[in-house]
mmCIF file of C-alpha atoms in Angstrom:
data_model
loop_
_atom_site.group_PDB
_atom_site.id
_atom_site.type_symbol
_atom_site.label_atom_id
_atom_site.label_comp_id
_atom_site.label_asym_id
_atom_site.label_seq_id
_atom_site.Cartn_x
_atom_site.Cartn_y
_atom_site.Cartn_z
ATOM 1 C CA UNK A 162 62.352 181.519 141.802
ATOM 2 C CA UNK A 163 64.919 178.729 141.910
ATOM 3 C CA UNK A 164 63.757 175.255 141.015
ATOM 4 C CA UNK A 165 63.102 172.964 143.933
ATOM 5 C CA UNK A 166 65.833 170.296 144.139
ATOM 6 C CA UNK A 167 64.671 166.852 143.099
ATOM 7 C CA UNK A 168 64.197 164.306 145.836
ATOM 8 C CA UNK A 169 66.264 161.137 145.934
ATOM 9 C CA UNK A 170 63.194 159.228 144.777
ATOM 10 C CA UNK A 171 62.735 161.541 141.801
ATOM 11 C CA UNK A 172 66.393 161.217 140.855
ATOM 12 C CA UNK A 173 66.209 157.430 141.094
ATOM 13 C CA UNK A 174 63.037 157.380 138.993
ATOM 14 C CA UNK A 175 64.622 159.468 136.259
ATOM 15 C CA UNK A 176 67.751 157.331 136.254
ATOM 16 C CA UNK A 177 65.500 154.334 135.711
ATOM 17 C CA UNK A 178 63.867 156.098 132.774
ATOM 18 C CA UNK A 179 67.288 156.719 131.260
ATOM 19 C CA UNK A 180 68.245 153.104 131.887
ATOM 20 C CA UNK A 181 65.081 151.799 130.232
ATOM 21 C CA UNK A 182 65.501 154.031 127.177
ATOM 22 C CA UNK A 183 69.161 153.093 126.853
ATOM 23 C CA UNK A 184 68.334 149.413 127.224
ATOM 24 C CA UNK A 185 65.965 149.560 124.272
ATOM 25 C CA UNK A 186 68.579 151.251 122.102
ATOM 26 C CA UNK A 187 71.494 149.087 123.260
ATOM 27 C CA UNK A 188 69.574 145.896 122.525
ATOM 28 C CA UNK A 189 68.454 147.184 119.141
ATOM 29 C CA UNK A 190 71.718 148.726 117.913
ATOM 30 C CA UNK A 191 74.479 147.658 120.282
ATOM 31 C CA UNK A 192 76.075 150.005 122.855
ATOM 32 C CA UNK A 193 78.827 151.126 120.483
ATOM 33 C CA UNK A 194 76.234 152.492 118.061
ATOM 34 C CA UNK A 195 74.248 154.544 120.564
ATOM 35 C CA UNK A 196 74.992 158.104 121.677
ATOM 36 C CA UNK A 197 73.851 160.138 124.657
ATOM 37 C CA UNK A 198 71.939 162.374 122.256
ATOM 38 C CA UNK A 199 70.044 159.358 120.913
ATOM 39 C CA UNK A 200 69.185 158.236 124.430
ATOM 40 C CA UNK A 201 67.825 161.707 125.164
ATOM 41 C CA UNK A 202 65.844 161.603 121.925
ATOM 42 C CA UNK A 203 64.367 158.231 122.867
ATOM 43 C CA UNK A 204 63.179 159.814 126.120
ATOM 44 C CA UNK A 205 61.930 163.032 124.533
ATOM 45 C CA UNK A 206 64.197 165.266 126.627
ATOM 46 C CA UNK A 207 66.937 167.743 125.742
ATOM 47 C CA UNK A 208 70.343 166.313 124.731
ATOM 48 C CA UNK A 209 72.002 167.567 127.914
ATOM 49 C CA UNK A 210 69.411 166.235 130.361
ATOM 50 C CA UNK A 211 70.948 162.736 130.806
ATOM 51 C CA UNK A 212 74.252 164.378 131.770
ATOM 52 C CA UNK A 213 72.592 165.763 134.894
ATOM 53 C CA UNK A 214 72.202 162.203 136.146
ATOM 54 C CA UNK A 215 75.086 160.305 134.527
ATOM 55 C CA UNK A 216 78.717 161.179 133.853
ATOM 56 C CA UNK A 217 78.742 159.497 130.454
ATOM 57 C CA UNK A 218 77.375 156.628 128.393
ATOM 58 C CA UNK A 219 79.606 154.106 130.182
ATOM 59 C CA UNK A 220 77.851 154.856 133.455
ATOM 60 C CA UNK A 221 74.492 154.273 131.775
ATOM 61 C CA UNK A 222 75.763 151.031 130.248
ATOM 62 C CA UNK A 223 76.899 149.898 133.696
ATOM 63 C CA UNK A 224 73.409 150.496 135.087
ATOM 64 C CA UNK A 225 71.835 148.635 132.155
ATOM 65 C CA UNK A 226 74.182 145.694 132.633
ATOM 66 C CA UNK A 227 73.535 145.677 136.383
ATOM 67 C CA UNK A 228 69.806 145.307 135.727
ATOM 68 C CA UNK A 229 70.544 142.527 133.233
ATOM 69 C CA UNK A 230 72.743 140.650 135.710
ATOM 70 C CA UNK A 231 69.977 140.886 138.296
ATOM 71 C CA UNK A 232 67.469 139.569 135.753
ATOM 72 C CA UNK A 233 69.850 136.720 134.897
ATOM 73 C CA UNK A 234 70.434 135.849 138.559
ATOM 74 C CA UNK A 235 66.729 136.035 139.412
ATOM 75 C CA UNK A 236 65.873 133.577 136.643
ATOM 76 C CA UNK A 237 68.391 131.062 137.976
ATOM 77 C CA UNK A 238 67.385 131.645 141.592
ATOM 78 C CA UNK A 239 63.717 131.004 140.841
ATOM 79 C CA UNK A 240 64.571 127.740 139.104
ATOM 80 C CA UNK A 241 66.813 126.608 141.948
ATOM 81 C CA UNK A 242 64.241 127.505 144.624
ATOM 82 C CA UNK A 243 61.605 125.420 142.857
ATOM 83 C CA UNK A 244 63.789 122.288 142.855
ATOM 84 C CA UNK A 245 63.422 119.677 145.586
ATOM 85 C CA UNK A 246 66.989 118.678 146.412
ATOM 86 C CA UNK A 247 70.622 119.500 145.689
ATOM 87 C CA UNK A 248 70.810 117.292 142.630
ATOM 88 C CA UNK A 249 67.618 118.755 141.176
ATOM 89 C CA UNK A 250 68.825 122.288 141.923
ATOM 90 C CA UNK A 251 71.982 121.765 139.867
ATOM 91 C CA UNK A 252 69.929 120.337 137.058
ATOM 92 C CA UNK A 253 67.447 123.233 137.213
ATOM 93 C CA UNK A 254 70.216 125.837 137.180
ATOM 94 C CA UNK A 255 71.672 124.447 133.967
ATOM 95 C CA UNK A 256 68.291 124.344 132.248
ATOM 96 C CA UNK A 257 67.470 127.878 133.419
ATOM 97 C CA UNK A 258 70.821 129.174 132.180
ATOM 98 C CA UNK A 259 70.228 127.989 128.623
ATOM 99 C CA UNK A 260 66.605 129.091 128.793
ATOM 100 C CA UNK A 261 67.660 132.640 129.687
ATOM 101 C CA UNK A 262 70.160 132.746 126.824
ATOM 102 C CA UNK A 263 67.503 131.486 124.404
ATOM 103 C CA UNK A 264 64.762 133.858 125.552
ATOM 104 C CA UNK A 265 66.984 136.926 125.887
ATOM 105 C CA UNK A 266 69.885 136.466 123.440
ATOM 106 C CA UNK A 267 70.560 140.194 123.067
ATOM 107 C CA UNK A 268 70.554 140.698 126.825
ATOM 108 C CA UNK A 269 72.918 137.754 127.226
ATOM 109 C CA UNK A 270 75.330 139.300 124.734
ATOM 110 C CA UNK A 271 75.051 142.635 126.520
ATOM 111 C CA UNK A 272 76.204 140.927 129.716
ATOM 112 C CA UNK A 273 79.195 139.086 128.355
ATOM 113 C CA UNK A 274 80.260 140.746 125.099
ATOM 114 C CA UNK A 275 80.292 144.333 126.352
ATOM 115 C CA UNK A 276 82.402 144.075 129.477
ATOM 116 C CA UNK A 277 83.793 147.256 130.975
ATOM 117 C CA UNK A 278 87.400 147.448 132.124
ATOM 118 C CA UNK A 279 86.545 149.815 134.973
ATOM 119 C CA UNK A 280 83.552 147.948 136.406
ATOM 120 C CA UNK A 281 84.778 148.646 139.942
ATOM 121 C CA UNK A 282 83.702 152.270 139.436
ATOM 122 C CA UNK A 283 80.057 151.241 139.345
ATOM 123 C CA UNK A 284 78.768 149.863 142.678
ATOM 124 C CA UNK A 285 75.412 148.714 141.267
ATOM 125 C CA UNK A 286 77.153 146.675 138.574
ATOM 126 C CA UNK A 287 79.630 145.214 141.062
ATOM 127 C CA UNK A 288 76.767 144.176 143.348
ATOM 128 C CA UNK A 289 74.714 142.630 140.533
ATOM 129 C CA UNK A 290 77.716 140.780 139.110
ATOM 130 C CA UNK A 291 78.505 139.441 142.583
ATOM 131 C CA UNK A 292 74.904 138.247 142.903
ATOM 132 C CA UNK A 293 75.261 136.254 139.685
ATOM 133 C CA UNK A 294 78.512 134.740 140.956
ATOM 134 C CA UNK A 295 76.904 133.806 144.260
ATOM 135 C CA UNK A 296 73.938 132.268 142.462
ATOM 136 C CA UNK A 297 76.222 130.032 140.410
ATOM 137 C CA UNK A 298 78.157 128.980 143.515
ATOM 138 C CA UNK A 299 75.128 128.644 145.798
ATOM 139 C CA UNK A 300 73.623 125.503 144.336
ATOM 140 C CA UNK A 301 77.103 123.965 144.159
ATOM 141 C CA UNK A 302 77.500 124.544 147.889
ATOM 142 C CA UNK A 303 74.245 122.672 148.446
ATOM 143 C CA UNK A 304 75.657 119.766 146.445
ATOM 144 C CA UNK A 305 78.791 119.843 148.594
ATOM 145 C CA UNK A 306 76.703 119.934 151.773
ATOM 146 C CA UNK A 307 74.690 116.960 150.493
ATOM 147 C CA UNK A 308 77.880 114.993 149.889
ATOM 148 C CA UNK A 309 77.369 114.822 146.126
ATOM 149 C CA UNK A 310 80.605 116.575 145.223
ATOM 150 C CA UNK A 311 83.789 117.734 146.936
ATOM 151 C CA UNK A 312 85.747 120.912 146.338
ATOM 152 C CA UNK A 313 85.479 124.681 146.404
ATOM 153 C CA UNK A 314 81.958 125.859 145.558
ATOM 154 C CA UNK A 315 83.121 129.060 143.890
ATOM 155 C CA UNK A 316 85.660 127.298 141.674
ATOM 156 C CA UNK A 317 83.244 124.527 140.695
ATOM 157 C CA UNK A 318 80.579 127.144 140.017
ATOM 158 C CA UNK A 319 82.960 128.858 137.604
ATOM 159 C CA UNK A 320 83.638 125.497 135.938
ATOM 160 C CA UNK A 321 79.933 124.987 135.336
ATOM 161 C CA UNK A 322 79.512 128.598 134.241
ATOM 162 C CA UNK A 323 82.358 128.279 131.729
ATOM 163 C CA UNK A 324 80.795 125.113 130.348
ATOM 164 C CA UNK A 325 77.341 126.648 129.974
ATOM 165 C CA UNK A 326 78.673 129.911 128.563
ATOM 166 C CA UNK A 327 80.759 128.043 126.008
ATOM 167 C CA UNK A 328 77.701 126.121 124.894
ATOM 168 C CA UNK A 329 75.703 129.332 124.498
ATOM 169 C CA UNK A 330 78.447 131.097 122.543
ATOM 170 C CA UNK A 331 78.882 128.160 120.171
ATOM 171 C CA UNK A 332 75.159 128.148 119.536
ATOM 172 C CA UNK A 333 74.750 131.912 119.161
ATOM 173 C CA UNK A 334 77.659 132.196 116.735
ATOM 174 C CA UNK A 335 76.423 129.319 114.607
ATOM 175 C CA UNK A 336 79.483 127.203 115.379
ATOM 176 C CA UNK A 337 77.351 124.190 116.284
ATOM 177 C CA UNK A 338 76.036 122.080 113.452
ATOM 178 C CA UNK A 339 72.301 121.935 112.924
ATOM 179 C CA UNK A 340 72.339 118.297 113.946
ATOM 180 C CA UNK A 341 73.612 119.168 117.446
ATOM 181 C CA UNK A 342 70.942 119.236 120.156
ATOM 182 C CA UNK A 343 72.081 122.015 122.477
ATOM 183 C CA UNK A 344 70.240 120.668 125.509
ATOM 184 C CA UNK A 345 71.655 117.195 124.952
ATOM 185 C CA UNK A 346 75.131 118.726 124.606
ATOM 186 C CA UNK A 347 74.678 120.466 127.959
ATOM 187 C CA UNK A 348 73.531 117.259 129.615
ATOM 188 C CA UNK A 349 76.372 115.183 128.179
ATOM 189 C CA UNK A 350 78.991 117.756 129.144
ATOM 190 C CA UNK A 351 77.659 118.029 132.678
ATOM 191 C CA UNK A 352 77.559 114.244 133.012
ATOM 192 C CA UNK A 353 81.222 114.140 132.040
ATOM 193 C CA UNK A 354 82.162 116.870 134.509
ATOM 194 C CA UNK A 355 80.332 115.206 137.367
ATOM 195 C CA UNK A 356 81.742 111.802 136.524
ATOM 196 C CA UNK A 357 85.226 113.313 136.640
ATOM 197 C CA UNK A 358 84.480 114.659 140.114
ATOM 198 C CA UNK A 359 83.299 111.257 141.271
ATOM 199 C CA UNK A 360 79.690 112.224 141.902
ATOM 200 C CA UNK A 361 77.862 109.209 143.302
ATOM 201 C CA UNK A 362 75.086 108.272 142.849
ATOM 202 C CA UNK A 363 74.967 109.377 139.197
ATOM 203 C CA UNK A 364 74.014 112.994 138.660
ATOM 204 C CA UNK A 365 71.349 111.811 136.208
ATOM 205 C CA UNK A 366 69.239 108.764 136.928
ATOM 206 C CA UNK A 367 69.808 105.902 134.529
ATOM 207 C CA UNK A 368 67.337 105.968 131.676
ATOM 208 C CA UNK A 369 66.640 109.656 132.224
ATOM 209 C CA UNK A 370 68.076 111.768 129.446
ATOM 210 C CA UNK A 371 68.342 114.700 131.835
#
């Protein structure tokens, strides 16, 4: 008797199992040092089983990175939602960004050090990456709407993202001296950016380090 075809729910559930197993291995060893056979071994299934659900390891990596981008975006979105006004939202987003990089350094590297040239092939990754972009631009748009800053929300969001990412990379690679306070560096850099854009009143209240 032929096997009953798996339902869409069953297929999705197994793909999630593959993703979870691959995530553990990717974070532990790095994607370049993990094979499909090792992923199957981590799951306790035959070496060929993952190929029934994924074309290759790149497709699995795309799904893993999509989940990581969603985790990244959700962390920022929660912080922004909890803030009271546009100024506080921008502040909260910056703090949440560094917090994510500190709590999940391997995940952060997986997002930005293992980019895939053919990302457009993977709809889930495209959607998750777009969510992260929209999250970074969303709080900027609220600042624009509140009259705190002028310009294109997407472009300014990328400016902030580049600044925060640069700070994280310098810290993770050990390029910052031990005497450098990373949070204070973020605050000072953001003050300078906002001052250059003519943000009035000051982005940070006088006497408030953040």
